[in-house]
Coordinates of C-alpha atoms and ligand atoms in Angstrom, one line a residue:
M169 CA -37.5 22.3 -3.7
S170 CA -34.7 22.6 -1.2
G171 CA -31.8 20.4 -0.5
L172 CA -30.9 17.0 -2.0
D173 CA -32.4 14.6 0.6
P174 CA -35.4 12.5 -0.4
K175 CA -38.9 13.6 0.8
D176 CA -39.7 10.0 1.6
W177 CA -36.9 7.9 3.1
T178 CA -38.8 4.6 3.0
A179 CA -37.8 3.5 -0.5
L180 CA -34.1 4.5 0.0
R181 CA -34.0 2.6 3.3
A182 CA -35.4 -0.5 1.6
L183 CA -32.9 -0.3 -1.2
S184 CA -30.0 0.2 1.1
H185 CA -31.0 -2.9 3.1
R186 CA -31.0 -4.8 -0.2
M187 CA -27.5 -3.4 -1.0
L188 CA -26.1 -4.5 2.3
D189 CA -27.5 -8.0 1.8
D190 CA -26.0 -8.2 -1.7
V191 CA -22.6 -6.9 -0.3
F192 CA -22.5 -9.7 2.3
D193 CA -23.8 -12.4 -0.1
R194 CA -20.9 -11.6 -2.4
A195 CA -18.4 -11.6 0.6
E196 CA -19.8 -14.9 1.8
H197 CA -19.4 -16.5 -1.6
M198 CA -16.1 -14.9 -2.5
G199 CA -14.0 -17.1 -4.7
E200 CA -16.9 -18.9 -6.4
G201 CA -16.7 -16.7 -9.5
P202 CA -13.7 -15.6 -11.6
V203 CA -11.0 -13.5 -10.0
W204 CA -11.2 -11.1 -12.9
Q205 CA -12.9 -11.0 -16.3
P206 CA -12.4 -8.5 -19.2
M207 CA -15.0 -5.8 -19.4
P208 CA -17.0 -6.1 -22.6
Q209 CA -17.2 -3.1 -24.9
E210 CA -20.9 -2.8 -24.3
A211 CA -20.3 -2.3 -20.5
R212 CA -17.5 0.2 -21.2
D213 CA -19.7 2.1 -23.5
A214 CA -22.3 2.4 -20.7
F215 CA -20.0 4.9 -19.2
R216 CA -19.7 7.2 -22.2
H217 CA -22.7 9.5 -22.1
D218 CA -23.1 13.3 -22.0
L219 CA -23.4 15.1 -18.6
P220 CA -26.9 14.1 -17.5
Q221 CA -29.3 17.1 -17.1
E222 CA -31.9 15.1 -15.2
G223 CA -31.3 12.6 -12.4
E224 CA -32.0 8.9 -12.4
A225 CA -33.5 6.8 -9.6
A226 CA -31.2 5.2 -7.1
E227 CA -32.7 1.8 -8.0
L228 CA -31.7 2.2 -11.6
L229 CA -28.2 3.3 -10.7
Y230 CA -27.9 0.3 -8.4
S231 CA -28.9 -2.1 -11.2
R232 CA -26.2 -0.5 -13.3
F233 CA -23.7 -1.1 -10.6
L234 CA -24.7 -4.8 -10.4
G235 CA -24.7 -5.3 -14.2
Q236 CA -21.9 -3.1 -15.4
I237 CA -19.5 -2.4 -12.5
R238 CA -19.4 -5.2 -9.9
P239 CA -18.7 -8.1 -12.4
Y240 CA -15.7 -6.2 -13.8
S241 CA -14.0 -5.3 -10.5
N242 CA -10.2 -5.3 -10.0
G243 CA -10.6 -8.7 -8.3
N244 CA -8.4 -8.2 -5.2
T245 CA -11.1 -9.4 -2.9
H246 CA -10.9 -12.9 -4.5
P247 CA -8.6 -15.6 -3.1
G248 CA -7.0 -16.1 -6.6
F249 CA -5.7 -12.5 -6.6
M250 CA -1.9 -12.5 -6.1
G251 CA -0.8 -9.8 -8.5
W252 CA 1.3 -6.7 -7.6
V253 CA 0.9 -6.1 -3.8
Q254 CA -2.8 -5.6 -2.9
G255 CA -4.8 -6.2 0.2
A256 CA -8.2 -8.0 0.0
G257 CA -10.4 -5.9 2.4
T258 CA -12.5 -7.2 5.2
P259 CA -16.2 -7.2 6.2
I260 CA -15.6 -4.8 9.0
G261 CA -13.7 -2.5 6.6
I262 CA -16.8 -2.3 4.3
L263 CA -19.0 -1.3 7.3
A264 CA -16.4 1.3 8.5
E265 CA -16.4 2.9 5.0
L266 CA -20.2 3.3 5.2
L267 CA -20.1 4.7 8.7
A268 CA -17.3 7.2 7.8
A269 CA -19.3 8.4 4.8
S270 CA -22.3 9.0 6.9
L271 CA -20.4 11.5 9.0
N272 CA -18.6 13.2 6.0
D273 CA -15.9 14.5 8.4
N274 CA -13.2 16.7 6.9
C275 CA -10.1 15.5 8.6
G276 CA -7.8 18.4 7.6
G277 CA -8.1 19.5 11.2
R278 CA -10.4 21.1 13.8
D279 CA -11.8 19.7 17.1
H280 CA -13.8 16.5 16.5
A281 CA -13.6 12.8 17.2
A282 CA -12.2 11.7 13.8
I283 CA -8.9 13.6 14.6
E284 CA -8.6 11.6 17.9
V285 CA -9.2 8.3 16.0
E286 CA -6.4 9.2 13.5
R287 CA -4.0 10.1 16.4
Q288 CA -4.8 6.7 17.9
V289 CA -4.1 4.9 14.7
I290 CA -0.8 6.7 14.3
R291 CA 0.2 5.7 17.8
W292 CA -0.7 2.1 17.0
A293 CA 1.4 2.2 13.8
A294 CA 4.4 3.5 15.7
E295 CA 3.9 0.9 18.4
M296 CA 3.7 -1.8 15.8
V297 CA 7.1 -1.0 14.2
G298 CA 8.7 0.0 17.6
M299 CA 9.0 3.7 16.9
P300 CA 8.2 6.1 19.9
V301 CA 4.5 6.2 20.4
D302 CA 4.6 10.0 20.4
S303 CA 6.0 10.0 16.9
S304 CA 4.1 12.3 14.5
G305 CA 2.3 11.0 11.4
C306 CA -0.7 11.2 9.2
L307 CA -2.8 9.0 7.0
V308 CA -2.4 9.5 3.3
T309 CA -3.5 7.8 0.0
G310 CA -0.6 5.3 0.1
S311 CA 3.1 4.7 0.4
S312 CA 3.9 6.7 -2.7
L313 CA 2.7 9.8 -0.9
A314 CA 4.1 8.6 2.5
N315 CA 7.6 8.1 1.0
F316 CA 7.3 11.5 -0.6
I317 CA 6.4 13.1 2.7
G318 CA 9.3 11.4 4.5
I319 CA 11.8 12.5 1.8
I320 CA 10.4 16.1 1.8
T321 CA 10.7 16.2 5.6
A322 CA 14.2 14.9 5.6
S323 CA 15.3 17.4 2.9
R324 CA 13.9 20.3 4.9
A325 CA 15.5 19.0 8.1
A326 CA 18.8 19.1 6.3
D327 CA 18.1 22.6 4.8
P328 CA 15.2 24.5 6.3
G329 CA 15.8 27.2 3.7
L330 CA 14.4 25.0 0.9
R331 CA 10.8 25.9 1.8
A332 CA 11.0 29.5 0.8
G333 CA 14.1 29.4 -1.4
G334 CA 13.5 26.3 -3.5
V335 CA 16.1 23.6 -4.2
G336 CA 18.1 25.8 -6.6
Q337 CA 21.5 24.3 -7.1
S338 CA 21.1 22.0 -4.1
K339 CA 23.8 19.4 -3.6
L340 CA 21.5 17.1 -1.5
I341 CA 21.9 13.5 -2.4
G342 CA 20.0 10.4 -1.2
Y343 CA 20.5 6.6 -1.4
A344 CA 18.3 3.6 -1.9
A345 CA 18.8 0.0 -3.2
E346 CA 18.4 -0.5 -6.9
T347 CA 15.4 -2.6 -6.1
A348 CA 13.6 0.3 -4.2
H349 CA 10.1 1.0 -5.4
G350 CA 9.8 3.5 -8.3
C351 CA 7.9 6.0 -6.1
V352 CA 11.2 6.7 -4.2
S353 CA 12.9 8.0 -7.3
R354 CA 9.7 9.8 -8.3
A355 CA 9.6 11.5 -4.9
F356 CA 13.1 12.9 -5.6
D357 CA 11.8 14.1 -9.0
L358 CA 8.7 15.7 -7.4
A359 CA 10.7 17.2 -4.6
G360 CA 12.7 19.1 -7.3
L361 CA 15.9 17.4 -6.2
G362 CA 15.8 15.4 -9.4
S363 CA 15.8 11.6 -9.7
D364 CA 19.5 11.8 -10.4
A365 CA 19.9 12.9 -6.8
L366 CA 18.9 9.4 -5.7
R367 CA 21.9 7.1 -5.9
L368 CA 20.8 3.5 -6.5
I369 CA 23.0 1.1 -4.6
P370 CA 23.6 -2.5 -5.7
V371 CA 22.1 -5.5 -3.9
D372 CA 23.6 -8.7 -2.6
E373 CA 22.6 -12.3 -3.6
L374 CA 19.6 -12.0 -1.3
Y375 CA 18.5 -8.8 -3.1
R376 CA 19.3 -6.7 0.0
M377 CA 21.1 -3.4 -0.2
D378 CA 24.9 -3.9 -0.1
S379 CA 25.8 -1.7 2.9
A380 CA 29.5 -1.7 2.1
A381 CA 28.7 -0.3 -1.3
L382 CA 26.4 2.3 0.3
A383 CA 29.2 3.5 2.7
A384 CA 31.7 3.7 -0.2
R385 CA 29.3 5.7 -2.4
I386 CA 28.6 8.2 0.4
R387 CA 32.4 8.7 0.9
Q388 CA 32.8 9.2 -2.9
D389 CA 29.9 11.7 -3.1
R390 CA 31.2 13.7 -0.1
Q391 CA 34.6 14.0 -1.8
A392 CA 32.9 15.2 -5.0
G393 CA 31.2 18.0 -2.9
Y394 CA 27.7 16.6 -2.6
A395 CA 25.7 16.6 0.6
P396 CA 24.3 13.2 1.5
F397 CA 21.1 13.7 3.5
I398 CA 19.0 10.5 3.5
I399 CA 19.2 6.7 3.3
V400 CA 16.1 4.9 2.2
G401 CA 15.9 1.3 3.4
T402 CA 13.2 -1.0 2.1
A403 CA 11.4 -3.5 4.4
G404 CA 9.8 -5.8 1.8
S405 CA 10.9 -5.0 -1.7
V406 CA 8.2 -4.9 -4.4
D407 CA 9.8 -7.4 -6.8
C408 CA 10.8 -10.2 -4.4
G409 CA 10.0 -9.2 -0.8
A410 CA 13.6 -8.7 0.3
V411 CA 14.4 -6.7 3.5
D412 CA 17.4 -4.4 3.4
P413 CA 19.8 -4.8 6.4
L414 CA 18.0 -2.1 8.3
D415 CA 20.3 -2.2 11.4
E416 CA 23.3 -1.6 9.3
L417 CA 21.7 1.1 7.3
A418 CA 20.6 2.8 10.5
A419 CA 24.2 2.7 11.8
I420 CA 25.6 4.2 8.6
A421 CA 22.9 6.9 8.7
R422 CA 23.9 7.8 12.2
A423 CA 27.6 7.9 11.5
E424 CA 27.0 10.0 8.4
K425 CA 24.4 12.3 10.0
C426 CA 21.9 11.3 7.4
W427 CA 18.1 10.8 7.9
F428 CA 17.0 7.2 7.9
H429 CA 13.8 6.6 6.1
V430 CA 12.2 3.1 5.7
D431 CA 9.8 2.1 3.0
G432 CA 7.7 -0.5 4.8
A433 CA 4.8 -0.3 2.4
F434 CA 3.7 -3.9 3.0
G435 CA 6.7 -5.4 4.8
A436 CA 6.2 -3.3 8.0
F437 CA 3.3 -5.6 8.9
A438 CA 5.7 -8.6 9.2
R439 CA 6.5 -6.9 12.5
L440 CA 3.2 -8.3 13.8
S441 CA 4.3 -11.9 13.3
P442 CA 6.7 -13.0 16.0
E443 CA 8.5 -15.5 13.7
H444 CA 9.1 -12.7 11.1
A445 CA 9.5 -9.6 13.2
I446 CA 13.2 -10.3 13.7
M447 CA 13.9 -9.8 10.0
L448 CA 12.9 -6.2 10.4
D449 CA 15.2 -5.4 13.2
G450 CA 16.4 -1.8 12.8
I451 CA 13.1 -0.6 11.5
E452 CA 12.4 0.9 15.0
Q453 CA 15.4 3.3 14.4
A454 CA 13.7 5.0 11.4
D455 CA 13.5 8.8 11.4
S456 CA 10.5 8.4 9.1
L457 CA 8.6 5.4 7.7
A458 CA 6.0 4.7 5.1
L459 CA 3.5 1.9 5.4
D460 CA 0.2 0.9 3.8
F461 CA -2.8 -0.3 5.8
H462 CA -4.5 -1.2 2.5
K463 CA -1.9 -3.9 1.6
W464 CA -1.1 -6.4 4.3
G465 CA -3.3 -4.6 6.8
Q466 CA -6.3 -5.5 4.7
V467 CA -8.0 -2.1 5.2
P468 CA -10.1 -1.1 2.2
Y469 CA -8.4 1.3 -0.3
D470 CA -7.0 3.8 0.3
A471 CA -5.1 3.9 3.5
G472 CA -1.4 4.7 3.6
C473 CA 0.5 6.1 6.6
V474 CA 3.7 8.1 7.2
L475 CA 5.4 8.2 10.6
V476 CA 8.0 10.8 11.6
R477 CA 10.0 10.5 14.8
D478 CA 10.5 14.2 15.3
R479 CA 7.2 16.0 15.4
A480 CA 8.8 19.5 15.2
L481 CA 10.8 18.6 12.0
H482 CA 7.6 17.1 10.5
A483 CA 5.7 20.3 11.1
Q484 CA 8.7 22.4 10.0
A485 CA 8.3 20.7 6.6
F486 CA 4.6 21.4 6.0
A487 CA 2.9 23.7 8.6
Q488 CA 1.7 27.1 7.4
S489 CA 0.2 30.0 9.3
L490 CA -2.9 31.3 7.3
S491 CA -5.6 33.6 8.6
Y492 CA -8.4 31.5 7.1
L493 CA -7.1 28.5 9.1
T494 CA -6.6 30.2 12.4
R495 CA -6.4 27.8 15.3
A496 CA -8.5 28.6 18.4
D497 CA -8.0 27.7 22.0
R498 CA -11.6 26.3 22.1
G499 CA -14.5 25.7 19.8
L500 CA -14.5 23.8 16.6
A501 CA -11.3 25.6 15.4
G502 CA -9.3 24.1 18.3
N503 CA -7.3 21.0 18.8
A504 CA -4.1 22.0 17.0
P505 CA -1.8 20.8 15.5
W506 CA -4.0 19.5 12.7
P507 CA -3.3 16.8 10.2
C508 CA -2.9 19.5 7.5
D509 CA 0.3 20.6 9.3
F510 CA 1.9 17.3 8.4
G511 CA 1.4 16.8 4.7
P512 CA 0.3 18.5 1.5
D513 CA -3.5 17.7 1.9
L514 CA -6.0 20.2 3.4
S515 CA -9.4 18.5 2.9
R516 CA -9.1 14.8 3.8
G517 CA -11.6 12.0 4.4
F518 CA -12.0 10.0 7.6
R519 CA -9.6 7.2 6.6
A520 CA -8.8 6.5 10.2
L521 CA -12.1 4.9 11.0
K522 CA -11.6 1.9 8.7
V523 CA -8.1 1.5 10.0
W524 CA -9.1 1.8 13.7
M525 CA -12.0 -0.6 13.3
T526 CA -9.9 -3.2 11.4
I527 CA -7.1 -3.2 14.0
A528 CA -9.5 -3.0 17.0
H529 CA -11.7 -5.8 15.6
Y530 CA -9.0 -8.3 14.7
G531 CA -6.3 -7.3 17.2
A532 CA -2.5 -7.3 16.6
R533 CA -2.1 -11.0 17.4
R534 CA -4.7 -12.2 14.8
L535 CA -3.3 -9.8 12.2
G536 CA 0.2 -11.2 12.9
E537 CA -1.2 -14.8 12.4
M538 CA -2.7 -13.7 9.1
V539 CA 0.7 -12.3 8.0
A540 CA 2.4 -15.5 9.0
E541 CA -0.2 -17.6 7.2
C542 CA 0.4 -15.6 4.0
C543 CA 4.1 -16.3 4.3
A544 CA 3.3 -20.0 4.8
V545 CA 1.2 -20.1 1.7
A546 CA 4.1 -18.4 -0.2
R547 CA 6.5 -21.0 1.2
Y548 CA 4.2 -23.8 0.1
L549 CA 4.2 -22.4 -3.5
A550 CA 8.0 -22.1 -3.4
E551 CA 8.3 -25.7 -2.2
R552 CA 6.0 -27.0 -4.9
V553 CA 8.0 -25.0 -7.5
E554 CA 11.3 -26.3 -6.2
A555 CA 10.2 -29.9 -6.1
D556 CA 9.1 -29.9 -9.8
A557 CA 11.6 -29.9 -12.6
R558 CA 9.2 -28.1 -14.9
Y559 CA 9.5 -24.9 -12.8
L560 CA 12.3 -22.7 -11.6
L561 CA 12.3 -20.6 -8.4
M562 CA 13.8 -17.3 -9.5
A563 CA 14.5 -15.5 -6.2
P564 CA 14.7 -16.4 -2.5
V565 CA 11.4 -16.2 -0.7
A566 CA 12.0 -13.9 2.3
L567 CA 8.4 -13.2 3.2
N568 CA 5.3 -13.5 1.0
I569 CA 6.5 -13.0 -2.6
V570 CA 7.4 -15.9 -4.9
C571 CA 9.0 -15.3 -8.3
F572 CA 9.1 -18.4 -10.5
T573 CA 9.0 -19.4 -14.1
L574 CA 8.6 -22.4 -16.4
A575 CA 12.0 -23.9 -17.1
D576 CA 11.7 -24.2 -20.9
R577 CA 9.8 -21.0 -21.7
D578 CA 11.1 -17.6 -22.9
D579 CA 9.9 -14.1 -21.9
A580 CA 7.2 -13.8 -24.6
A581 CA 5.7 -17.2 -23.6
I582 CA 5.6 -16.2 -19.9
D583 CA 3.9 -12.9 -20.8
E584 CA 1.2 -14.7 -22.8
L585 CA 0.8 -17.3 -20.1
V586 CA 0.1 -14.8 -17.4
K587 CA -2.5 -13.0 -19.6
D588 CA -4.1 -16.4 -20.4
L589 CA -4.2 -17.1 -16.7
H590 CA -5.9 -13.8 -15.9
E591 CA -8.5 -14.4 -18.6
S592 CA -9.1 -17.9 -17.2
G593 CA -10.4 -16.3 -14.0
V594 CA -8.6 -18.9 -11.9
A595 CA -5.7 -16.8 -10.5
A596 CA -4.1 -13.4 -11.1
P597 CA -0.4 -13.2 -10.4
S598 CA 1.6 -10.5 -12.1
T599 CA 5.1 -10.5 -13.7
T600 CA 8.4 -8.9 -13.0
R601 CA 12.0 -9.2 -14.2
I602 CA 14.6 -11.0 -12.2
E603 CA 18.1 -10.9 -13.6
G604 CA 16.7 -9.7 -16.9
R605 CA 14.3 -12.6 -17.2
M606 CA 10.5 -12.2 -17.2
V607 CA 9.0 -14.3 -14.4
I608 CA 5.7 -15.0 -12.8
R609 CA 5.3 -13.1 -9.5
A610 CA 2.8 -14.2 -6.9
A611 CA 2.5 -11.9 -3.9
I612 CA 0.5 -13.5 -1.1
V613 CA -0.9 -10.4 0.5
N614 CA -4.5 -11.7 0.4
H615 CA -5.8 -13.2 3.6
R616 CA -8.2 -15.4 1.5
T617 CA -5.5 -17.1 -0.5
T618 CA -4.8 -20.7 0.7
R619 CA -2.8 -23.7 -0.4
K620 CA -5.9 -24.9 -2.4
T621 CA -5.7 -21.6 -4.4
I622 CA -2.0 -22.3 -5.1
D623 CA -2.9 -25.8 -6.3
A624 CA -5.6 -24.5 -8.6
M625 CA -3.2 -21.9 -10.0
L626 CA -0.5 -24.4 -10.8
S627 CA -2.9 -26.9 -12.3
K628 CA -4.2 -24.1 -14.6
I629 CA -0.7 -23.1 -15.5
E630 CA 0.2 -26.7 -16.4
R631 CA -2.9 -27.0 -18.6
L632 CA -2.5 -23.6 -20.3
A633 CA 1.2 -24.3 -21.0
C634 CA 0.6 -28.0 -21.9
I635 CA 3.3 -29.2 -19.6
Ligands
LIG127 C1 3.1 -0.6 -3.0 C2 4.4 -0.1 -2.6 C3 4.7 1.2 -2.7 C4 3.7 2.3 -3.2 O1 2.6 2.3 -2.3 P1 1.1 2.8 -2.8 O2 0.3 2.6 -1.6 O3 0.8 1.9 -4.0 O4 1.3 4.2 -3.2 C5 5.9 1.7 -2.3 N1 6.8 0.8 -1.9 C6 6.6 -0.5 -1.8 C7 7.7 -1.4 -1.3 C8 5.4 -1.0 -2.2 O5 5.2 -2.4 -2.2

């Protein structure tokens, strides 16, 4: 026996045709079943067995997928999914994943088409936000890693000695709004600067970073002997979708000779909607930027992206010269620089294909309309909440996130209500805290969510809460 391929491909081919039909049957009838259902113990136990010594037939494994995995999915492909910030995927994205897997390309580097596809996608991302199209960048798991890469690049631009010498007693200090995503403070922690080196700046009544407070804090830190090196602005905050005053932050960064990084995880896509693009003015001045194709871009998980304006500074933060990775002037080892010069990963999958196919298939205009439609659905929810005395709208709706609660219920009741709602299978929003109060948080990132979904969610809430 040699190799792992089947001797006879006929049965596998027939099975795979059936799989594809099932995949599109599910996609065509998306929303008919529950958004989520708890996984019974029996199904969980099916994944607790010793390492198999002998293999099982693909047919059997597929029947286990249908019985024990598919029904207990995360649910973000369903119109009722509005929790956290998750994209819903698309049919073309499903196909792209299959095609990419068939090639098995390792996109750490070398001279092959996948690298060119990734470069194209990076140029499109830069064009979308208005950064120079020759900006550097790479695809990563998500914005957690993209923000980390931006912060690492900025710290090494400020002090190139950090790479060999470590952070030691570094005085480097960064700034973000107190509403910034937790991955920003974790990036400071992972970078060795320590999460205390990230100053959290208060926000105004619209939950945007207070730029006067930022300027004052930078002055105070300089007087105390610290070295401010980065300002992190958020375009679309995770709790209520607020956009920091990016223009003002960019100006402060320039005046203070700081790096300007933008966390645009989901919000950067608002740049594609003409009516919302203006809110993000200033994003084009970013020195580096994080965004997720797997959120508002609807590309299947995972697909994050980091952009860095200055290619040399990006490479300075990550590139190495290693004899087993020698770059050639021709042959498969050509085509430098490689993606592994721009981030911590060496082996990487062909994420770019699903991104390229999604953007090329729908086009920027259609994706912008989808973004605007999500914002309109969010506005509809906010209007229904505001028009009804039983509800309270808890934060302004800048883009696509609506934080609301029931007027006469405490935190514990809201917590229970959201769990009941999840188990009902009708809708899956999540929760957050606004001004110390637990609230229901609906993030409309899902291109399948409509006004009808919102109506169904509110009816279910009213029945569950007996209001
Ligand atoms: C989701 C999100 C992140 C983290 O991105 P991942 O892709 O989950 O790693 C960072 N910032 C914001 C604003 C987000 O919404």
